[in-house]
mmCIF file of C-alpha atoms in Angstrom:
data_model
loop_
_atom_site.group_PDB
_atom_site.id
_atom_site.type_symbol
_atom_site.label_atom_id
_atom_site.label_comp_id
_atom_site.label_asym_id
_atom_site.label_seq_id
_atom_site.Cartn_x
_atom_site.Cartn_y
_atom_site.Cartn_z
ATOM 1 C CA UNK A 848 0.000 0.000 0.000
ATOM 2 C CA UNK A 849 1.333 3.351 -0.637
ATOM 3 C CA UNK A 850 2.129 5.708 1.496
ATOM 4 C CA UNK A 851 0.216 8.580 1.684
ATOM 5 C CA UNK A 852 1.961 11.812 1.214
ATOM 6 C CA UNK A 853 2.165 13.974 4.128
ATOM 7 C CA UNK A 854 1.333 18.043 3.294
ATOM 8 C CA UNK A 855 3.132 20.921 4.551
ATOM 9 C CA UNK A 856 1.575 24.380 6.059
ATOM 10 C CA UNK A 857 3.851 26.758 3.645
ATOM 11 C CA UNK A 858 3.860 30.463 4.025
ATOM 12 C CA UNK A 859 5.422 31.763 0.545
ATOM 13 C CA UNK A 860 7.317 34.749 0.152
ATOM 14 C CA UNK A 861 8.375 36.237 -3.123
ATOM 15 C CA UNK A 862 7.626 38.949 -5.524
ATOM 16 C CA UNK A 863 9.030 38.500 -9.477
ATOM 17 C CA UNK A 864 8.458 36.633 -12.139
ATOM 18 C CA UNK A 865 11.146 34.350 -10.920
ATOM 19 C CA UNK A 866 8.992 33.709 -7.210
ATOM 20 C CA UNK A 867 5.786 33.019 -9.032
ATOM 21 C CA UNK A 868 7.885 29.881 -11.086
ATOM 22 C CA UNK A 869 8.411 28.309 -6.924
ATOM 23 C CA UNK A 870 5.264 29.158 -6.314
ATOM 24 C CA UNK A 871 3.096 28.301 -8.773
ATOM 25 C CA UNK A 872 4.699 24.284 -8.326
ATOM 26 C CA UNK A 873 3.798 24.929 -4.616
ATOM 27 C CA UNK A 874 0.498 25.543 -5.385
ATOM 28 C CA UNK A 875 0.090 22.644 -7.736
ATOM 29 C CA UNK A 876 1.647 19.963 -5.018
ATOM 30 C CA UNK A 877 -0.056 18.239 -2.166
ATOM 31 C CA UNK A 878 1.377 21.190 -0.071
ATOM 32 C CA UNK A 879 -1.240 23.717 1.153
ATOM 33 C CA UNK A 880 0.102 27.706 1.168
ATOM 34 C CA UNK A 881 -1.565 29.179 4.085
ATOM 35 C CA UNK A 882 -0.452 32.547 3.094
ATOM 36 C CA UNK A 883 1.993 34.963 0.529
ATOM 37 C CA UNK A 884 4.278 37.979 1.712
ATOM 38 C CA UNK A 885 4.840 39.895 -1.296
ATOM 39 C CA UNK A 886 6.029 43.366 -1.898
ATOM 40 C CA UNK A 887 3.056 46.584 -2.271
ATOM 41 C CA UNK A 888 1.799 47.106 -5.802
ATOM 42 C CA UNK A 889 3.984 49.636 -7.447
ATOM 43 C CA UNK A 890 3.407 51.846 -10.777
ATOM 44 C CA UNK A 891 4.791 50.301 -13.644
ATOM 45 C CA UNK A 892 7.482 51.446 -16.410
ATOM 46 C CA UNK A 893 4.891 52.211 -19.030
ATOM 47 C CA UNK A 894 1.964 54.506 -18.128
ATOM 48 C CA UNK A 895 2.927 54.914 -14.511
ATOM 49 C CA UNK A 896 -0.143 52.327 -13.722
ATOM 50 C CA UNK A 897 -0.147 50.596 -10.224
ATOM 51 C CA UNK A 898 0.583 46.865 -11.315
ATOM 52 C CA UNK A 899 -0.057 43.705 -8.936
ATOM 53 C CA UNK A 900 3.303 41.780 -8.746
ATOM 54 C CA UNK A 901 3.460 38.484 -10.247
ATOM 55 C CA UNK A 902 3.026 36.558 -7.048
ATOM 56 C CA UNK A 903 0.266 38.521 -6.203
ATOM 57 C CA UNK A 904 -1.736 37.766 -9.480
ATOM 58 C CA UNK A 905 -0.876 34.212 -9.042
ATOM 59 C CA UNK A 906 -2.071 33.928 -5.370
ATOM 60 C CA UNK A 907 -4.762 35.832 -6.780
ATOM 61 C CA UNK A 908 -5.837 33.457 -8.926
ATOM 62 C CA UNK A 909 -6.231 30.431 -6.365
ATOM 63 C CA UNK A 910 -8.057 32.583 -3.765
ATOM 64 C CA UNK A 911 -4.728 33.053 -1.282
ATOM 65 C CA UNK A 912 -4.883 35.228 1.247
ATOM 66 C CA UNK A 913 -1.631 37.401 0.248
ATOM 67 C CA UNK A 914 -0.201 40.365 3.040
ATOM 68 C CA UNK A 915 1.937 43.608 1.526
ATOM 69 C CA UNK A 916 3.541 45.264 4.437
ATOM 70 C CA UNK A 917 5.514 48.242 3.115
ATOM 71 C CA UNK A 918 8.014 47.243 6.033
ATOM 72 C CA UNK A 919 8.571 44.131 8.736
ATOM 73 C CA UNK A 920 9.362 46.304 11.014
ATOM 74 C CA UNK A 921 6.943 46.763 12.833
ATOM 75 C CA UNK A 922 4.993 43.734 14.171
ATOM 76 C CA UNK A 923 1.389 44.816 13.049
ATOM 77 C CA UNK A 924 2.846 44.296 9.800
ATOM 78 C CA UNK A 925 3.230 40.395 9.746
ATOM 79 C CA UNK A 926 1.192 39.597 13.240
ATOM 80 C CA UNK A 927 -1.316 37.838 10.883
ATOM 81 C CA UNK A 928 1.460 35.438 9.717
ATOM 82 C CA UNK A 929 2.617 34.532 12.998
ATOM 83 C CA UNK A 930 -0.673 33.323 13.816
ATOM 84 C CA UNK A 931 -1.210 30.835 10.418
ATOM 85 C CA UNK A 932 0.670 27.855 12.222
ATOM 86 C CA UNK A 933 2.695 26.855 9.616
ATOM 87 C CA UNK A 934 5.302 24.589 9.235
ATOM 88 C CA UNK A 935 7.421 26.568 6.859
ATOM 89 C CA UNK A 936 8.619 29.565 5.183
ATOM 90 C CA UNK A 937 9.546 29.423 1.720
ATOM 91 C CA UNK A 938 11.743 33.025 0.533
ATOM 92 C CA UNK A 939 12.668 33.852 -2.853
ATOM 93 C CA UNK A 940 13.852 37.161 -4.489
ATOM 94 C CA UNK A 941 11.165 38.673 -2.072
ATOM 95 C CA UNK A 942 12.735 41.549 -1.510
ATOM 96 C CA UNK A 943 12.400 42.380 2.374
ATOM 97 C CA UNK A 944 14.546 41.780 4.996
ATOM 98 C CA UNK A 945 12.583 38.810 7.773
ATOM 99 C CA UNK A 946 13.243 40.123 11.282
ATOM 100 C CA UNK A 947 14.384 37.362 13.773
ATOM 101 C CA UNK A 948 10.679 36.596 15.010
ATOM 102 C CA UNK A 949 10.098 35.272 11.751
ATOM 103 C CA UNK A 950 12.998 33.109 10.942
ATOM 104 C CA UNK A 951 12.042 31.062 14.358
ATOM 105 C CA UNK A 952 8.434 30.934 14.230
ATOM 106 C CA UNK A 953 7.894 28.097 11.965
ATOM 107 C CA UNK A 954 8.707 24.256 12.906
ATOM 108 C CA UNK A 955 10.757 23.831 10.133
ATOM 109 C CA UNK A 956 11.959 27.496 10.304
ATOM 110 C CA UNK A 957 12.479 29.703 6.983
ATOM 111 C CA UNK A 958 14.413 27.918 3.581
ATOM 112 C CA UNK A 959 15.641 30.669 0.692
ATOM 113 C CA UNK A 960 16.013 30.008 -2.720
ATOM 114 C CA UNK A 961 18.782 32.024 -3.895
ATOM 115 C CA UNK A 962 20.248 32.632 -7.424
ATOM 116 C CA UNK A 963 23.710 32.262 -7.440
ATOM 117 C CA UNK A 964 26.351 29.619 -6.264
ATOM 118 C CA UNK A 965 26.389 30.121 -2.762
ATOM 119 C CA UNK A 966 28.757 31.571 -1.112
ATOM 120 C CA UNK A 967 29.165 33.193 -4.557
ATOM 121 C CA UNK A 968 26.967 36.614 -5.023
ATOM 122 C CA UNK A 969 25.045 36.864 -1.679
ATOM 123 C CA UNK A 970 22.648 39.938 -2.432
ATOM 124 C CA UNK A 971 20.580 41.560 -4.258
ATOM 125 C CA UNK A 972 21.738 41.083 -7.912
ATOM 126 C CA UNK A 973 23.552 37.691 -8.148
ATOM 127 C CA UNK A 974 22.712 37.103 -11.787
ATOM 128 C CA UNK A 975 23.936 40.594 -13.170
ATOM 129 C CA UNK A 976 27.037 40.492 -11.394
ATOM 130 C CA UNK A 977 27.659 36.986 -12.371
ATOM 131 C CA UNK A 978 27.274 37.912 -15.795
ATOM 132 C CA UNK A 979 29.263 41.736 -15.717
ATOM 133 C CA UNK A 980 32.387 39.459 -14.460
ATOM 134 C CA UNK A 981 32.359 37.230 -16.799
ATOM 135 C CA UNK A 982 31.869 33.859 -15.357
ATOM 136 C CA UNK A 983 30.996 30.045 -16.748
ATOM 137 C CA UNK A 984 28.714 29.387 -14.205
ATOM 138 C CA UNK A 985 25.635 30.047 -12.030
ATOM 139 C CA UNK A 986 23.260 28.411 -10.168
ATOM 140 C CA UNK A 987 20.830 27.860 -7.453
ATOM 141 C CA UNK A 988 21.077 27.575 -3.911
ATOM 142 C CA UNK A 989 18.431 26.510 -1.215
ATOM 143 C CA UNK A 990 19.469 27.540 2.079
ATOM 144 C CA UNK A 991 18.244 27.197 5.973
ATOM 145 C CA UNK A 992 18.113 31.119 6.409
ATOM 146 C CA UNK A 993 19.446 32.535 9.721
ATOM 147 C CA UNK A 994 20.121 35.803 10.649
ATOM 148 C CA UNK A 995 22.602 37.038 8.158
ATOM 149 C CA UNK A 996 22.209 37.810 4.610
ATOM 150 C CA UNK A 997 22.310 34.994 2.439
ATOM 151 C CA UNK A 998 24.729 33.136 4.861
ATOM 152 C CA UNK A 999 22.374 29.963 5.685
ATOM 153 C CA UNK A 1000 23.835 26.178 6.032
ATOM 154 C CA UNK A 1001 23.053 24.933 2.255
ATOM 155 C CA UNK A 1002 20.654 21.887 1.683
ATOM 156 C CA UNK A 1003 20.724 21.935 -2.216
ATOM 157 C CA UNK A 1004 22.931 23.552 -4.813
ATOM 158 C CA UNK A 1005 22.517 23.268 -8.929
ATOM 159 C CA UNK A 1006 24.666 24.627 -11.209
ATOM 160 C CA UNK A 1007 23.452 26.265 -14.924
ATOM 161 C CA UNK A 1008 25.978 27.248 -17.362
ATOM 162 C CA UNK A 1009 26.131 30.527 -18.913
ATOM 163 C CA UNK A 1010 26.311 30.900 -22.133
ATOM 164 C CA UNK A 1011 28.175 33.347 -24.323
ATOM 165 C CA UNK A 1012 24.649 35.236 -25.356
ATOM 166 C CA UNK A 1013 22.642 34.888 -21.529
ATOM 167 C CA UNK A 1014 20.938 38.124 -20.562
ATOM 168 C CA UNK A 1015 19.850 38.328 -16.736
ATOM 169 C CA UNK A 1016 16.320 37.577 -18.446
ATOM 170 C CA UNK A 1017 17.033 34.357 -19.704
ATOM 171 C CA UNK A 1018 19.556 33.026 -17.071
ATOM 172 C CA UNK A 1019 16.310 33.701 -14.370
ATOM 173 C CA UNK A 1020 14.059 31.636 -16.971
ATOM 174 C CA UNK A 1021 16.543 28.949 -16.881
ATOM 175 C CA UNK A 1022 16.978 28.497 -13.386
ATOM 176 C CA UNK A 1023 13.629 29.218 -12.002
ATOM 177 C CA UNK A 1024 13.179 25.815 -14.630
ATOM 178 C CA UNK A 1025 15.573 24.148 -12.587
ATOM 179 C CA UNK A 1026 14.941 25.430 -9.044
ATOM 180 C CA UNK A 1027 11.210 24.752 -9.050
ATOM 181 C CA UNK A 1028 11.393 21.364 -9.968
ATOM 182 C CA UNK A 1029 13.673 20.402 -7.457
ATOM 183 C CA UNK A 1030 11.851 22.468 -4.681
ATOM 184 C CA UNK A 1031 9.210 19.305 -4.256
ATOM 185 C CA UNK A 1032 12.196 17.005 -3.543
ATOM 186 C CA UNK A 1033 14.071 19.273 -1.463
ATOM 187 C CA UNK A 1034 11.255 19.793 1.200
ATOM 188 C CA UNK A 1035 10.655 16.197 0.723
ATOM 189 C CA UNK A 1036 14.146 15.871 2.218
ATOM 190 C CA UNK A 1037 13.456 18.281 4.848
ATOM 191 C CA UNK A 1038 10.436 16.454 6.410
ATOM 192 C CA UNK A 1039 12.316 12.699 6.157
ATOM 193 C CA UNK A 1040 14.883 14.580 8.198
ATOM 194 C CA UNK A 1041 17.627 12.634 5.637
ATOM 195 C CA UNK A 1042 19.334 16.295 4.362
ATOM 196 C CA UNK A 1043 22.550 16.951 5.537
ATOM 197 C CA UNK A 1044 22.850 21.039 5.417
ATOM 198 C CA UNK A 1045 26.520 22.278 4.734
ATOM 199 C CA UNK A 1046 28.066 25.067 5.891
ATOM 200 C CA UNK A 1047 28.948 27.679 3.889
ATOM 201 C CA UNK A 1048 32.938 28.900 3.744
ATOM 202 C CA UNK A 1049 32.979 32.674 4.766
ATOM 203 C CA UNK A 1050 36.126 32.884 3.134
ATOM 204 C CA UNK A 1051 35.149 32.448 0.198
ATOM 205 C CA UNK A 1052 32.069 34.640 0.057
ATOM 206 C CA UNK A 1053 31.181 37.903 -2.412
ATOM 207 C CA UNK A 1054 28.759 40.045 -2.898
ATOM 208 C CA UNK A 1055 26.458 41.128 -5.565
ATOM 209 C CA UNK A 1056 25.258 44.990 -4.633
ATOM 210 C CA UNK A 1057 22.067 46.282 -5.567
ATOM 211 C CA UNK A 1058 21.863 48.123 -8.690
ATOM 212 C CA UNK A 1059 20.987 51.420 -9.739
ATOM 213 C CA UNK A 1060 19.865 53.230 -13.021
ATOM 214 C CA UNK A 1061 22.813 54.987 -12.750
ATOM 215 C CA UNK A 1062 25.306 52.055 -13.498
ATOM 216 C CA UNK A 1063 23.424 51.485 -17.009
ATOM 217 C CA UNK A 1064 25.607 54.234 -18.741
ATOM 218 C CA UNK A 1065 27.856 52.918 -21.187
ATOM 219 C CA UNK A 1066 31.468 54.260 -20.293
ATOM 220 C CA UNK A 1067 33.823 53.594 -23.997
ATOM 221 C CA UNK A 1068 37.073 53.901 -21.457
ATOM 222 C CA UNK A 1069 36.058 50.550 -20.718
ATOM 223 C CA UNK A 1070 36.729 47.535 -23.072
ATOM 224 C CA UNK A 1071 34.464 46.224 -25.238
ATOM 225 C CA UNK A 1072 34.052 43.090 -23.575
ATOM 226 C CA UNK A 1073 33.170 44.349 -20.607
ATOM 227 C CA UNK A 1074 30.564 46.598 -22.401
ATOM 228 C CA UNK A 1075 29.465 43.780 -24.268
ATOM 229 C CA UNK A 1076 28.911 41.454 -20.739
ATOM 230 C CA UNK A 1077 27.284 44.850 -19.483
ATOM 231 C CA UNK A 1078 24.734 44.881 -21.993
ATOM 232 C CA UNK A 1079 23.593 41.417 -20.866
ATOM 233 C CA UNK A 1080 23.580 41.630 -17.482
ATOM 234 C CA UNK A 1081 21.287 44.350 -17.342
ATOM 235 C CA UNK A 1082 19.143 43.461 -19.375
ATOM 236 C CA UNK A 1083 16.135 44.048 -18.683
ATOM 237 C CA UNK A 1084 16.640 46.483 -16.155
ATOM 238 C CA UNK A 1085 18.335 48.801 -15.141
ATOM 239 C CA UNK A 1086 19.335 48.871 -18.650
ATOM 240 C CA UNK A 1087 22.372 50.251 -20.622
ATOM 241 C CA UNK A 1088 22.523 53.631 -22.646
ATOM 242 C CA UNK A 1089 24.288 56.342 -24.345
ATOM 243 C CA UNK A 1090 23.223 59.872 -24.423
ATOM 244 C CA UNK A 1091 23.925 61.884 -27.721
ATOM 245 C CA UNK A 1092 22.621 65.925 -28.324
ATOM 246 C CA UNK A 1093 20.725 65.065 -24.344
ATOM 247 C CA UNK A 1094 18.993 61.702 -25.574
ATOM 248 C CA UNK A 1095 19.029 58.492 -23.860
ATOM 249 C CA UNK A 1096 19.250 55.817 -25.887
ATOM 250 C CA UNK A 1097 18.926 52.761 -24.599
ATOM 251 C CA UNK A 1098 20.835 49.744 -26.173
ATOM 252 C CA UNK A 1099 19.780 45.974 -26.346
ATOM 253 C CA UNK A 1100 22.240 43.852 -28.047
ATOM 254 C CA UNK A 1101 26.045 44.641 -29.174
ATOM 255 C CA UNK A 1102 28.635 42.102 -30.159
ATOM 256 C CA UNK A 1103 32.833 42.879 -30.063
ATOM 257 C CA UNK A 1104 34.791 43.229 -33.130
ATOM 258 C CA UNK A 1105 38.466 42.460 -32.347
ATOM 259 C CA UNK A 1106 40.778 45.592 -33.776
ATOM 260 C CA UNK A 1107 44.221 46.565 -33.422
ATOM 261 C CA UNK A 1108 43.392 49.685 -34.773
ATOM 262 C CA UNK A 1109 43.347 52.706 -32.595
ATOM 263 C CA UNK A 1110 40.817 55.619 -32.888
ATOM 264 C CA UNK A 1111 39.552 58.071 -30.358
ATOM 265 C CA UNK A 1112 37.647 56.557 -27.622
ATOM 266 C CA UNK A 1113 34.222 56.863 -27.884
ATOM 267 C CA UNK A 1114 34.525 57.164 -32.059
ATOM 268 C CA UNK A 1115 32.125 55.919 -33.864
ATOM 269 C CA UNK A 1116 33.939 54.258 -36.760
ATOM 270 C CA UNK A 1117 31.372 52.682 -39.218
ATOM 271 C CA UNK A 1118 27.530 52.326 -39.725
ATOM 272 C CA UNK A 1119 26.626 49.575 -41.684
ATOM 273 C CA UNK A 1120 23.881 46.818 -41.885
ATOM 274 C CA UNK A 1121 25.872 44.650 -39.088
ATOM 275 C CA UNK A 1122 25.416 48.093 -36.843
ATOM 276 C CA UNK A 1123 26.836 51.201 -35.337
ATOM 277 C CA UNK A 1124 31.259 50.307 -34.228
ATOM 278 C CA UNK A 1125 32.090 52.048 -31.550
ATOM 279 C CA UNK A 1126 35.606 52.451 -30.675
ATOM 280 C CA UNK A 1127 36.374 51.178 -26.859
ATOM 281 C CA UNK A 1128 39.660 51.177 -24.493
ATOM 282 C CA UNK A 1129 40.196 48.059 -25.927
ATOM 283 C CA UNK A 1130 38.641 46.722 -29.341
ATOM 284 C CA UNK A 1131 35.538 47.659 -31.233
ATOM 285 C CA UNK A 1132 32.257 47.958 -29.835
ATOM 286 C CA UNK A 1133 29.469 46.696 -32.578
ATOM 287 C CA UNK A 1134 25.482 48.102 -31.296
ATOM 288 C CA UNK A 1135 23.219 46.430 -33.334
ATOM 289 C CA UNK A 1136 19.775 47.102 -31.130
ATOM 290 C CA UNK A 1137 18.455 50.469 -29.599
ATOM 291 C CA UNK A 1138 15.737 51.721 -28.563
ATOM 292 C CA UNK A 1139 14.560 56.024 -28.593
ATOM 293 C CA UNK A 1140 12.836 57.096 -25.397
ATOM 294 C CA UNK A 1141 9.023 56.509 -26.504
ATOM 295 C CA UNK A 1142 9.863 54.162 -29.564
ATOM 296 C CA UNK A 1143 10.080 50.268 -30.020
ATOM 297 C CA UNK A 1144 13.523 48.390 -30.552
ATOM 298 C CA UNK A 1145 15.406 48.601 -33.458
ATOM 299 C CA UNK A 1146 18.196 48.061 -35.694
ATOM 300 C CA UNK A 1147 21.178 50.978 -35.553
ATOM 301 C CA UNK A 1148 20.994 50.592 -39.226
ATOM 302 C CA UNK A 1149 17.273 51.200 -39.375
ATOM 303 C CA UNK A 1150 17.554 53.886 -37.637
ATOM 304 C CA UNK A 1151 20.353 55.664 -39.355
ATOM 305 C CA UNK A 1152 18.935 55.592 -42.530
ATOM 306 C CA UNK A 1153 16.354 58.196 -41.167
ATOM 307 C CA UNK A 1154 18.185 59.763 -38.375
ATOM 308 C CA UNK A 1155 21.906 60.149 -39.762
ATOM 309 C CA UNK A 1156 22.310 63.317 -37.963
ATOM 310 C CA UNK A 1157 22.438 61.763 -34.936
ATOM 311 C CA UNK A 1158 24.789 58.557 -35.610
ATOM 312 C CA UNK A 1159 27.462 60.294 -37.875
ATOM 313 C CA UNK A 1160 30.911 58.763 -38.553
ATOM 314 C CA UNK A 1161 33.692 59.861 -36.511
ATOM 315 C CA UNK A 1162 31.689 61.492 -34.173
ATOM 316 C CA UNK A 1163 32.854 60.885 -30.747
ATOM 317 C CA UNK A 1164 30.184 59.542 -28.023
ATOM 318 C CA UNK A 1165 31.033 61.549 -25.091
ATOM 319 C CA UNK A 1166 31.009 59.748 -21.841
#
């Protein structure tokens, strides 16, 4: 006779695109979610419109009672999930910080799903910064959380390649793919009490900072493979851009065209159909996708043809 499979109390706690993947396999198990933290709807990019986030639409969806607290400060912002009696707290890319109460309230305690190779890229941005330095490989980790950031004993690890044309965008498809199929087994794990957790090595810990709009300009002192890895990890936000006569313009996909020819920095050195060459510290920049503030996405060449006053050869891009 089979055994019959024993269901967890979950509290969930997430807010992207990347949460709703974990969540929406929760929901779909034997498991029951008692509850979702997930961060106040926000205005959107386009048309400033206050937007549910993707948890929220999901938990939506199946009737979940979901709490927003602007802050978990203060305990009359999460008394009402202190008093759900579950067994667990499932965290990813939520975006607030749990105070202590929470991490021991639950039987089971609070598990993290976190996008990087842990100790590798504790923070807020571990794909970008994976990315931006140019590494082979990324990953998931599922941690016990304690009180520091990202610092938990690990109880599962996966790694993902990247590959040579990853964005941020598609790495996050990738291994919310990975991480939410293997979220079933690992709380399996967790109530047969057979896991062994592993302790992370402090020594060998970094750190991926939080991003800002800011860091999206493109700086041509810099080489062009760095540029190029720039381009991908922020893509889609914060974004990368140049400004030319006080426009930001916003570009989507370059490739690197290896020169031993030296103009000015910042030159732009040919417009053809393969795109807009840029000369960088080291190497040719080639943009091949931008986008005008208002417009869609297109093709440098597209748009030269009808805007060559702006994209004129030998003009330097000022910094």
């Amino acid at each position: 006779m089979q055994k019959k499979k024993q269901s967890l109390r979950i509290i969930f706690a997430g807010t992207s695109n990347f949460s709703a993947c974990y969540l929406k396999t929760l929901i779909l198990s034997h498991h029951i979610i008692l509850g979702i933290l997930t961060q106040p709807d926000r205005p959107n990019t386009r048309g400033n419109i206050i937007t549910q986030t993707p948890v929220k639409q999901l938990a939506s969806k199946y009737n979940i009672p979901t709490f927003q607290p602007h802050t978990l400060q203060n305990q009359t912002d999460y008394i009402n999930i202190l008093h759900t009696k579950a067994d667990i707290m499932i965290v990813v890319a939520y975006g607030l910080i749990l105070p202590v109460c929470i991490l021991h309230a639950f039987p089971m305690g609070c598990i993290n799903v976190h996008a990087s190779l842990l100790p590798n890229w504790r923070g807020a941005a571990p794909i970008q910064w994976a990315i931006l330095k140019g590494e082979k490989k990324t990953g998931i980790t599922i941690i016990q959380m304690d009180e520091k950031l990202d610092s938990g004993q690990i109880l599962y690890q996966q790694s993902c390649n990247i590959l040579p044309d990853d964005t941020t965008s598609s790495l996050l498809n990738k291994l919310s793919q990975i991480g939410s199929k293997v979220i079933l087994k690992v709380l399996k794990k967790i109530q047969n009490k057979n896991i062994i957790p592993i302790i992370q090595d402090e020594k060998k810990a970094t750190y991926a900072k939080k991003l800002s709009k800011s860091m999206g300009k493109i700086n041509f002192f810099k080489d062009a493979q760095y540029i190029e890895r720039m381009i991908r990890a922020f893509h889609p936000w914060p974004g990368t851009y140049i400004e030319i006569q006080n426009m930001k313009i916003k570009i989507h996909q370059a490739n690197i065209i290896k020169s031993n020819l030296r103009y000015h920095i910042g030159q732009i050195v040919k417009i053809n159909k393969n795109g807009m060459q840029v000369q960088t510290k080291k190497h040719i920049l080639n943009i091949q996708k931008i986008q005008i503030p208002g417009k869609k996405i297109i093709s440098v060449y597209q748009f030269a043809q009808t805007n060559n006053k702006i994209f004129q050869i030998n003009k330097i891009i000022t910094i």
